[in-house]
């Protein structure tokens, strides 16, 4: 109740649609507030609508994608990207791989994309969970956790597959103060990404620095 006046101000300033609370769908994702005020966000319904790409008979794994396959790969990459951005950090790396291969990949990349779709559907109940009471808003830290692989990815550039690329990942978090003491940390994830680094890195520490 102490912040109701702020919510009312926002609703007066920005025209919104139907106002819902407790449990509802918003822009294709499910939002639910539990009895203890924890919040769960999923994209189950949207994820379950996805379908694997059909590989026509006679196509070899090494065959370059044709126009129809590229279109399907880009469509799948777009759907996966949206779901991953909304609430599925564990899909971010797999989605990055599909995106990288969607324009210049080959048939074997379709098989990998279909594996990603299968994984997304099998874990459609997964999402973000914000546990109530974890953070003290007067005593918390903002942080970024990052890491990188080194030279074990391939990126398609101008029709050529360039190897020795590195993958960078990050989590942006709001956390309890323990990072300063080295104890276990509780946190809320407020941002995340996984992407191929633009620069070719010659050492693991260089890849981690760019990530």
Coordinates of N, CA and C in Angstrom, one line a residue:
X1 N 0.8 -1.2 0.0 CA 0.0 0.0 0.0 C 0.8 1.3 0.0
X2 N 2.1 1.2 0.6 CA 2.9 2.4 0.7 C 3.3 2.9 -0.7
X3 N 3.3 2.1 -1.7 CA 3.7 2.6 -3.1 C 2.5 2.7 -4.0
X4 N 1.3 2.5 -3.6 CA 0.1 2.5 -4.5 C 0.1 3.9 -5.2
X5 N 0.4 5.0 -4.5 CA 0.3 6.3 -5.2 C 1.3 6.4 -6.3
X6 N 2.5 5.7 -6.2 CA 3.4 5.7 -7.3 C 2.9 4.9 -8.5
X7 N 2.3 3.7 -8.2 CA 1.7 2.9 -9.3 C 0.6 3.7 -10.0
X8 N -0.3 4.4 -9.2 CA -1.4 5.2 -9.8 C -0.8 6.3 -10.7
X9 N 0.3 6.9 -10.3 CA 0.9 7.9 -11.1 C 1.4 7.4 -12.4
X10 N 2.0 6.2 -12.4 CA 2.5 5.6 -13.7 C 1.3 5.3 -14.6
X11 N 0.2 4.7 -14.0 CA -0.9 4.3 -14.8 C -1.6 5.6 -15.4
X12 N -1.6 6.7 -14.7 CA -2.2 7.9 -15.2 C -1.3 8.5 -16.3
X13 N 0.0 8.3 -16.2 CA 0.9 8.9 -17.2 C 1.0 8.1 -18.5
X14 N 1.0 6.7 -18.4 CA 1.1 5.8 -19.5 C -0.1 5.0 -19.6
X15 N -0.7 5.1 -20.8 CA -2.0 4.4 -21.0 C -1.7 2.9 -21.1
X16 N -2.3 2.2 -20.2 CA -2.2 0.7 -20.2 C -3.5 0.0 -20.6
X17 N -3.3 -1.3 -20.9 CA -4.5 -2.0 -21.1 C -5.2 -2.5 -19.9
X18 N -5.7 -3.7 -19.8 CA -6.3 -4.2 -18.7 C -5.4 -4.4 -17.5
X19 N -5.8 -4.0 -16.3 CA -4.9 -4.1 -15.1 C -5.3 -5.5 -14.5
X20 N -4.2 -6.3 -14.3 CA -4.4 -7.6 -13.7 C -3.4 -7.8 -12.5
X21 N -3.7 -8.7 -11.6 CA -2.7 -8.9 -10.5 C -2.8 -10.4 -10.1
X22 N -1.8 -10.8 -9.4 CA -1.7 -12.2 -8.9 C -1.1 -13.1 -9.9
X23 N -1.9 -13.4 -11.0 CA -1.4 -14.3 -12.0 C -2.0 -13.9 -13.3
X24 N -1.2 -13.7 -14.3 CA -1.7 -13.2 -15.6 C -0.6 -13.4 -16.7
X25 N -1.0 -13.2 -18.0 CA -0.1 -13.3 -19.1 C 0.2 -11.8 -19.5
X26 N 1.4 -11.6 -19.8 CA 1.8 -10.2 -20.3 C 2.8 -10.4 -21.4
X27 N 2.5 -9.9 -22.6 CA 3.4 -9.9 -23.8 C 3.9 -11.3 -24.0
X28 N 3.1 -12.4 -23.9 CA 3.5 -13.7 -24.2 C 4.2 -14.5 -23.1
X29 N 4.3 -13.8 -21.9 CA 4.9 -14.6 -20.8 C 4.0 -14.6 -19.6
X30 N 4.1 -15.6 -18.8 CA 3.3 -15.8 -17.6 C 3.9 -15.2 -16.4
X31 N 3.2 -14.4 -15.7 CA 3.7 -13.8 -14.4 C 2.8 -14.2 -13.3
X32 N 3.4 -14.7 -12.2 CA 2.6 -15.2 -11.1 C 3.3 -14.8 -9.8
X33 N 2.5 -14.1 -8.9 CA 3.0 -13.8 -7.6 C 2.4 -14.8 -6.6
X34 N 3.3 -15.5 -5.9 CA 2.8 -16.5 -4.9 C 2.4 -15.9 -3.6
X35 N 1.8 -16.7 -2.7 CA 1.3 -16.2 -1.5 C 2.3 -15.6 -0.6
X36 N 3.6 -16.0 -0.7 CA 4.6 -15.3 0.1 C 5.2 -14.1 -0.6
X37 N 4.6 -13.7 -1.7 CA 5.0 -12.5 -2.5 C 6.2 -12.8 -3.5
X38 N 6.7 -14.0 -3.5 CA 7.7 -14.4 -4.5 C 7.1 -14.3 -5.9
X39 N 7.9 -14.0 -6.9 CA 7.4 -13.9 -8.3 C 8.1 -14.9 -9.2
X40 N 7.2 -15.6 -10.0 CA 7.7 -16.5 -11.0 C 7.3 -16.0 -12.4
X41 N 8.3 -16.0 -13.3 CA 8.1 -15.6 -14.7 C 8.4 -16.8 -15.6
X42 N 7.5 -17.2 -16.5 CA 7.8 -18.3 -17.4 C 7.2 -17.8 -18.8
X43 N 7.6 -18.6 -19.8 CA 7.1 -18.4 -21.2 C 6.6 -19.8 -21.7
X44 N 5.9 -20.5 -20.9 CA 5.5 -21.9 -21.2 C 4.7 -22.0 -22.5
X45 N 3.6 -21.2 -22.5 CA 2.6 -21.3 -23.6 C 3.3 -20.9 -24.9
X46 N 4.1 -19.9 -24.9 CA 4.8 -19.5 -26.2 C 5.8 -20.5 -26.6
X47 N 6.5 -21.1 -25.6 CA 7.5 -22.1 -25.9 C 6.9 -23.4 -26.6
X48 N 5.8 -23.8 -26.0 CA 5.1 -25.0 -26.5 C 4.6 -24.9 -27.9
X49 N 4.5 -23.6 -28.4 CA 4.0 -23.4 -29.8 C 5.1 -23.7 -30.8
X50 N 6.4 -23.8 -30.4 CA 7.5 -23.9 -31.3 C 7.5 -25.3 -31.9
X51 N 7.9 -25.4 -33.2 CA 7.9 -26.7 -33.9 C 9.3 -26.9 -34.5
X52 N 9.8 -28.1 -34.6 CA 11.2 -28.3 -35.2 C 11.1 -28.1 -36.7
X53 N 12.3 -27.8 -37.3 CA 12.4 -27.6 -38.7 C 12.5 -29.0 -39.4
X54 N 11.7 -29.2 -40.4 CA 11.7 -30.4 -41.2 C 12.9 -30.4 -42.2
X55 N 13.7 -31.5 -42.1 CA 14.8 -31.6 -43.1 C 14.4 -32.6 -44.2
X56 N 14.4 -32.1 -45.4 CA 13.9 -32.9 -46.5 C 14.8 -34.1 -46.8
X57 N 14.2 -35.1 -47.3 CA 14.9 -36.3 -47.6 C 16.0 -36.1 -48.6
X58 N 17.2 -36.7 -48.3 CA 18.3 -36.5 -49.3 C 19.3 -35.4 -49.0
X59 N 18.9 -34.6 -48.0 CA 19.8 -33.5 -47.6 C 21.0 -34.0 -46.8
X60 N 22.2 -33.7 -47.1 CA 23.4 -34.1 -46.3 C 23.7 -33.1 -45.3
X61 N 24.3 -33.5 -44.2 CA 24.7 -32.7 -43.1 C 25.5 -31.5 -43.5
X62 N 26.4 -31.7 -44.5 CA 27.3 -30.7 -44.9 C 26.7 -29.7 -46.0
X63 N 25.5 -30.0 -46.4 CA 24.9 -29.1 -47.5 C 24.6 -27.8 -46.9
X64 N 24.9 -26.7 -47.6 CA 24.6 -25.3 -47.2 C 23.1 -25.2 -47.2
X65 N 22.6 -24.3 -46.3 CA 21.2 -24.0 -46.1 C 20.7 -23.4 -47.4
X66 N 19.5 -23.9 -47.9 CA 18.9 -23.2 -49.0 C 18.0 -22.1 -48.5
X67 N 17.3 -21.4 -49.4 CA 16.6 -20.2 -49.0 C 15.5 -20.5 -48.0
X68 N 14.8 -21.6 -48.2 CA 13.7 -22.0 -47.4 C 14.2 -22.4 -46.0
X69 N 15.3 -23.1 -45.9 CA 15.9 -23.5 -44.6 C 16.4 -22.3 -43.9
X70 N 17.0 -21.3 -44.6 CA 17.5 -20.1 -43.9 C 16.3 -19.3 -43.3
X71 N 15.2 -19.3 -44.0 CA 14.0 -18.6 -43.5 C 13.5 -19.2 -42.2
X72 N 13.5 -20.6 -42.3 CA 13.0 -21.3 -41.1 C 14.0 -21.1 -39.9
X73 N 15.3 -21.2 -40.2 CA 16.3 -21.0 -39.2 C 16.2 -19.6 -38.5
X74 N 16.0 -18.6 -39.3 CA 15.8 -17.2 -38.8 C 14.6 -17.1 -38.0
X75 N 13.5 -17.8 -38.4 CA 12.3 -17.8 -37.6 C 12.5 -18.4 -36.3
X76 N 13.1 -19.6 -36.3 CA 13.4 -20.3 -35.0 C 14.3 -19.5 -34.1
X77 N 15.3 -18.9 -34.7 CA 16.3 -18.0 -33.9 C 15.5 -16.9 -33.3
X78 N 14.6 -16.3 -34.0 CA 13.8 -15.1 -33.5 C 13.0 -15.6 -32.3
X79 N 12.3 -16.7 -32.5 CA 11.4 -17.2 -31.4 C 12.3 -17.5 -30.1
X80 N 13.4 -18.3 -30.4 CA 14.2 -18.6 -29.2 C 14.8 -17.4 -28.5
X81 N 15.2 -16.4 -29.4 CA 15.8 -15.2 -28.8 C 14.8 -14.5 -27.9
X82 N 13.5 -14.4 -28.4 CA 12.5 -13.7 -27.6 C 12.3 -14.4 -26.3
X83 N 12.1 -15.7 -26.3 CA 11.9 -16.5 -25.1 C 13.1 -16.4 -24.1
X84 N 14.3 -16.5 -24.7 CA 15.5 -16.4 -23.9 C 15.6 -15.1 -23.2
X85 N 15.3 -14.0 -23.9 CA 15.4 -12.7 -23.3 C 14.4 -12.4 -22.2
X86 N 13.2 -13.0 -22.4 CA 12.2 -12.8 -21.4 C 12.5 -13.4 -20.1
X87 N 12.9 -14.7 -20.1 CA 13.0 -15.3 -18.8 C 13.9 -16.6 -18.8
X88 N 14.6 -16.9 -19.8 CA 15.3 -18.2 -19.9 C 16.8 -18.0 -20.1
X89 N 17.6 -17.6 -19.1 CA 19.0 -17.5 -19.2 C 19.7 -18.7 -19.8
X90 N 19.2 -19.9 -19.4 CA 19.8 -21.2 -19.8 C 19.6 -21.5 -21.3
X91 N 18.8 -20.7 -22.0 CA 18.7 -20.8 -23.4 C 19.6 -19.9 -24.2
X92 N 20.2 -18.9 -23.5 CA 21.0 -17.9 -24.2 C 22.1 -18.4 -25.0
X93 N 22.9 -19.3 -24.5 CA 24.0 -19.8 -25.3 C 23.5 -20.6 -26.5
X94 N 22.6 -21.5 -26.3 CA 22.1 -22.3 -27.4 C 21.5 -21.4 -28.5
X95 N 20.7 -20.4 -28.0 CA 20.1 -19.4 -29.0 C 21.2 -18.7 -29.8
X96 N 22.2 -18.3 -29.1 CA 23.3 -17.6 -29.8 C 23.9 -18.5 -31.0
X97 N 24.0 -19.8 -30.7 CA 24.5 -20.7 -31.7 C 23.6 -20.8 -32.9
X98 N 22.3 -20.8 -32.6 CA 21.3 -20.9 -33.7 C 21.3 -19.6 -34.5
X99 N 21.4 -18.5 -33.9 CA 21.5 -17.2 -34.6 C 22.7 -17.1 -35.5
X100 N 23.8 -17.6 -35.0 CA 25.1 -17.5 -35.7 C 25.0 -18.3 -37.0
X101 N 24.3 -19.4 -37.0 CA 24.2 -20.3 -38.2 C 23.0 -20.1 -39.1
X102 N 22.1 -19.2 -38.7 CA 20.8 -19.0 -39.4 C 21.0 -18.5 -40.8
X103 N 22.1 -17.7 -41.1 CA 22.2 -17.1 -42.4 C 23.2 -17.9 -43.3
X104 N 24.3 -18.4 -42.7 CA 25.3 -19.0 -43.5 C 25.7 -20.5 -43.0
X105 N 24.8 -21.1 -42.3 CA 25.1 -22.4 -41.8 C 24.8 -23.6 -42.8
X106 N 24.8 -24.8 -42.3 CA 24.5 -25.9 -43.1 C 23.5 -26.8 -42.4
X107 N 23.1 -27.9 -43.1 CA 22.0 -28.8 -42.6 C 22.3 -29.3 -41.2
X108 N 23.5 -29.6 -40.8 CA 23.8 -30.1 -39.5 C 23.4 -29.0 -38.4
X109 N 23.4 -27.7 -38.8 CA 23.0 -26.7 -37.9 C 21.5 -26.7 -37.6
X110 N 20.7 -27.2 -38.6 CA 19.3 -27.4 -38.4 C 19.1 -28.4 -37.3
X111 N 19.9 -29.5 -37.3 CA 19.7 -30.6 -36.3 C 20.0 -30.0 -34.9
X112 N 21.0 -29.1 -34.8 CA 21.3 -28.5 -33.5 C 20.2 -27.6 -33.1
X113 N 19.6 -26.8 -34.0 CA 18.5 -26.0 -33.7 C 17.3 -26.8 -33.2
X114 N 17.1 -27.9 -33.8 CA 16.0 -28.8 -33.4 C 16.2 -29.3 -32.0
X115 N 17.5 -29.6 -31.7 CA 17.8 -30.0 -30.3 C 17.5 -28.9 -29.3
X116 N 17.8 -27.7 -29.7 CA 17.5 -26.6 -28.8 C 16.0 -26.4 -28.6
X117 N 15.3 -26.5 -29.7 CA 13.8 -26.5 -29.6 C 13.3 -27.5 -28.6
X118 N 13.8 -28.8 -28.8 CA 13.4 -29.9 -27.9 C 13.7 -29.6 -26.5
X119 N 14.9 -29.1 -26.2 CA 15.3 -28.7 -24.8 C 14.4 -27.6 -24.3
X120 N 14.1 -26.6 -25.1 CA 13.2 -25.5 -24.6 C 11.9 -26.1 -24.2
X121 N 11.3 -26.9 -25.1 CA 10.0 -27.5 -24.8 C 10.0 -28.4 -23.6
X122 N 11.0 -29.2 -23.4 CA 11.1 -30.1 -22.3 C 11.3 -29.4 -21.0
X123 N 11.8 -28.2 -21.0 CA 12.0 -27.4 -19.8 C 11.2 -26.1 -19.8
X124 N 10.0 -26.2 -20.5 CA 9.1 -25.0 -20.7 C 8.7 -24.4 -19.3
X125 N 8.6 -25.2 -18.3 CA 8.2 -24.7 -17.0 C 9.3 -23.8 -16.3
X126 N 10.5 -23.9 -16.8 CA 11.6 -23.1 -16.2 C 11.5 -21.6 -16.5
X127 N 12.0 -20.8 -15.7 CA 12.0 -19.4 -15.9 C 12.8 -18.6 -14.9
X128 N 12.4 -17.4 -14.6 CA 13.0 -16.6 -13.6 C 12.2 -16.6 -12.3
X129 N 12.9 -16.7 -11.2 CA 12.2 -16.7 -9.9 C 12.8 -15.7 -9.0
X130 N 11.9 -14.8 -8.5 CA 12.4 -13.7 -7.6 C 11.8 -14.0 -6.2
X131 N 12.7 -14.6 -5.3 CA 12.2 -15.0 -4.0 C 12.0 -13.8 -3.1
X132 N 10.9 -13.7 -2.5 CA 10.6 -12.7 -1.6 C 11.5 -12.7 -0.3
X133 N 11.8 -11.5 0.1 CA 12.6 -11.4 1.4 C 14.1 -11.6 1.2
X134 N 14.6 -11.8 0.0 CA 16.0 -12.1 -0.2 C 16.8 -10.9 0.0
X135 N 16.4 -9.8 -0.6 CA 17.2 -8.5 -0.6 C 16.7 -7.5 0.4
X136 N 17.6 -6.9 1.0 CA 17.4 -5.7 1.8 C 17.6 -4.5 1.0
X137 N 16.6 -3.8 0.6 CA 16.8 -2.7 -0.4 C 17.7 -1.6 0.1
X138 N 17.9 -1.5 1.4 CA 18.8 -0.5 2.0 C 20.2 -1.0 2.1
X139 N 20.5 -2.3 1.8 CA 21.8 -2.9 2.0 C 22.0 -4.0 1.0
X140 N 22.3 -3.6 -0.2 CA 22.5 -4.6 -1.2 C 23.6 -4.1 -2.2
X141 N 24.0 -5.0 -3.1 CA 25.0 -4.5 -4.1 C 24.5 -4.8 -5.5
X142 N 25.0 -4.1 -6.5 CA 24.7 -4.3 -7.9 C 26.0 -4.9 -8.5
X143 N 25.8 -6.0 -9.2 CA 27.0 -6.6 -9.7 C 26.9 -7.2 -11.1
X144 N 28.0 -7.6 -11.7 CA 28.0 -8.2 -13.0 C 28.9 -9.4 -13.0
X145 N 28.4 -10.6 -13.3 CA 29.2 -11.8 -13.3 C 29.5 -12.2 -14.8
X146 N 30.7 -12.3 -15.2 CA 31.0 -12.6 -16.6 C 32.0 -13.7 -16.7
X147 N 32.0 -14.4 -17.8 CA 33.0 -15.4 -18.1 C 33.0 -15.6 -19.6
X148 N 34.0 -16.4 -20.1 CA 34.1 -16.6 -21.5 C 34.8 -18.0 -21.8
X149 N 34.4 -18.5 -22.9 CA 35.2 -19.7 -23.4 C 36.3 -19.1 -24.3
X150 N 37.3 -19.9 -24.7 CA 38.3 -19.4 -25.5 C 38.5 -20.2 -26.8
X151 N 38.2 -19.6 -27.9 CA 38.6 -20.2 -29.2 C 37.9 -21.5 -29.6
X152 N 36.8 -21.8 -29.0 CA 36.1 -23.0 -29.4 C 34.8 -22.9 -30.1
X153 N 34.5 -21.7 -30.6 CA 33.3 -21.4 -31.3 C 33.6 -21.1 -32.8
X154 N 32.6 -21.2 -33.6 CA 32.7 -20.9 -35.0 C 31.6 -19.8 -35.4
X155 N 32.0 -18.8 -36.1 CA 31.1 -17.8 -36.6 C 31.1 -17.7 -38.1
X156 N 29.9 -17.6 -38.7 CA 29.8 -17.5 -40.1 C 29.9 -16.0 -40.6
X157 N 30.9 -15.7 -41.3 CA 31.2 -14.3 -41.8 C 31.4 -14.3 -43.3
X158 N 30.5 -13.6 -44.0 CA 30.7 -13.4 -45.5 C 30.7 -14.8 -46.1
X159 N 29.9 -15.7 -45.7 CA 29.8 -17.0 -46.3 C 30.9 -18.0 -45.9
X160 N 31.8 -17.6 -45.0 CA 32.8 -18.5 -44.5 C 32.7 -18.8 -43.0
X161 N 33.0 -20.0 -42.7 CA 33.0 -20.4 -41.3 C 34.3 -20.0 -40.6
X162 N 34.3 -19.1 -39.7 CA 35.6 -18.7 -39.1 C 35.7 -19.3 -37.7
X163 N 36.7 -20.1 -37.5 CA 36.8 -20.8 -36.2 C 37.6 -20.0 -35.2
X164 N 37.9 -20.6 -34.1 CA 38.7 -19.9 -33.0 C 38.1 -18.6 -32.5
X165 N 36.7 -18.6 -32.5 CA 36.0 -17.5 -31.9 C 35.7 -17.9 -30.5
X166 N 35.5 -16.8 -29.6 CA 35.3 -17.1 -28.2 C 33.8 -16.6 -27.9
X167 N 33.3 -17.3 -26.9 CA 31.9 -16.9 -26.5 C 31.9 -16.3 -25.1
X168 N 31.3 -15.1 -25.0 CA 31.2 -14.4 -23.7 C 29.8 -14.5 -23.1
X169 N 29.7 -14.6 -21.8 CA 28.4 -14.6 -21.1 C 28.5 -13.7 -19.9
X170 N 27.3 -13.1 -19.5 CA 27.3 -12.3 -18.4 C 25.9 -12.4 -17.7
X171 N 25.9 -12.1 -16.4 CA 24.7 -12.0 -15.6 C 24.8 -10.6 -14.9
X172 N 23.7 -9.9 -14.9 CA 23.7 -8.7 -14.1 C 22.7 -9.0 -12.9
X173 N 23.2 -8.7 -11.7 CA 22.5 -9.1 -10.5 C 22.3 -8.0 -9.5
X174 N 21.3 -8.1 -8.7 CA 21.1 -7.4 -7.5 C 21.4 -8.4 -6.4
X175 N 22.3 -8.2 -5.5 CA 22.7 -9.2 -4.5 C 22.8 -8.7 -3.1
X176 N 22.8 -9.7 -2.2 CA 23.1 -9.5 -0.8 C 24.6 -9.1 -0.7
X177 N 25.0 -8.4 0.4 CA 26.4 -7.8 0.5 C 27.5 -8.8 0.5
X178 N 27.3 -10.1 0.6 CA 28.4 -11.1 0.8 C 29.5 -11.1 -0.2
X179 N 29.4 -10.6 -1.4 CA 30.5 -10.6 -2.3 C 31.8 -10.0 -1.7
X180 N 31.6 -9.1 -0.8 CA 32.7 -8.4 -0.2 C 33.4 -9.3 0.9
X181 N 32.7 -10.3 1.4 CA 33.3 -11.1 2.5 C 33.6 -12.5 1.9
X182 N 33.1 -12.9 0.7 CA 33.4 -14.2 0.2 C 32.4 -15.3 0.6
X183 N 31.4 -14.9 1.3 CA 30.4 -15.9 1.8 C 29.4 -16.2 0.6
X184 N 28.5 -17.1 0.8 CA 27.5 -17.4 -0.2 C 26.6 -16.2 -0.4
X185 N 26.2 -16.0 -1.7 CA 25.5 -14.8 -2.1 C 24.1 -15.2 -2.6
X186 N 23.1 -14.4 -2.2 CA 21.7 -14.6 -2.8 C 21.5 -13.4 -3.7
X187 N 20.9 -13.6 -4.8 CA 20.7 -12.5 -5.7 C 19.5 -12.7 -6.7
X188 N 19.1 -11.6 -7.3 CA 18.1 -11.6 -8.3 C 18.8 -11.3 -9.6
X189 N 18.4 -12.0 -10.6 CA 19.0 -11.8 -12.0 C 18.1 -10.7 -12.7
X190 N 18.8 -9.6 -13.1 CA 18.0 -8.6 -13.8 C 18.5 -8.4 -15.2
X191 N 19.5 -9.1 -15.6 CA 19.9 -9.0 -17.0 C 20.9 -10.1 -17.3
X192 N 21.0 -10.6 -18.6 CA 21.9 -11.7 -18.9 C 22.0 -11.7 -20.5
X193 N 23.1 -12.3 -20.9 CA 23.4 -12.4 -22.3 C 24.5 -13.4 -22.6
X194 N 24.5 -14.0 -23.8 CA 25.6 -14.9 -24.2 C 25.8 -14.6 -25.7
X195 N 27.0 -14.3 -26.1 CA 27.2 -13.9 -27.5 C 28.7 -14.2 -27.9
X196 N 28.9 -14.3 -29.2 CA 30.2 -14.5 -29.7 C 31.0 -13.2 -29.7
X197 N 32.2 -13.2 -29.2 CA 33.0 -11.9 -29.1 C 33.4 -11.6 -30.5
X198 N 33.4 -10.3 -30.8 CA 33.7 -9.8 -32.2 C 35.2 -9.9 -32.5
X199 N 36.0 -9.8 -31.5 CA 37.4 -9.8 -31.7 C 38.0 -11.3 -31.4
X200 N 38.9 -11.7 -32.3 CA 39.6 -13.0 -32.1 C 40.6 -12.8 -30.9
X201 N 40.4 -13.6 -29.9 CA 41.2 -13.5 -28.7 C 42.3 -14.6 -28.7
X202 N 43.5 -14.2 -28.3 CA 44.6 -15.2 -28.3 C 44.9 -15.8 -27.0
X203 N 44.1 -15.5 -26.0 CA 44.3 -16.1 -24.7 C 43.0 -16.0 -23.9
X204 N 42.8 -17.0 -23.0 CA 41.6 -17.1 -22.2 C 41.3 -15.8 -21.5
X205 N 42.4 -15.2 -20.8 CA 42.2 -14.0 -20.0 C 41.8 -12.8 -20.9
X206 N 42.2 -12.8 -22.2 CA 41.8 -11.8 -23.1 C 40.3 -11.9 -23.4
X207 N 39.8 -13.2 -23.7 CA 38.4 -13.4 -23.9 C 37.6 -13.0 -22.7
X208 N 38.0 -13.3 -21.5 CA 37.3 -13.0 -20.3 C 37.2 -11.5 -20.1
X209 N 38.3 -10.8 -20.5 CA 38.3 -9.3 -20.3 C 37.3 -8.7 -21.3
X210 N 37.2 -9.2 -22.5 CA 36.3 -8.6 -23.5 C 34.9 -9.0 -23.1
X211 N 34.7 -10.2 -22.5 CA 33.3 -10.5 -22.1 C 32.8 -9.6 -21.0

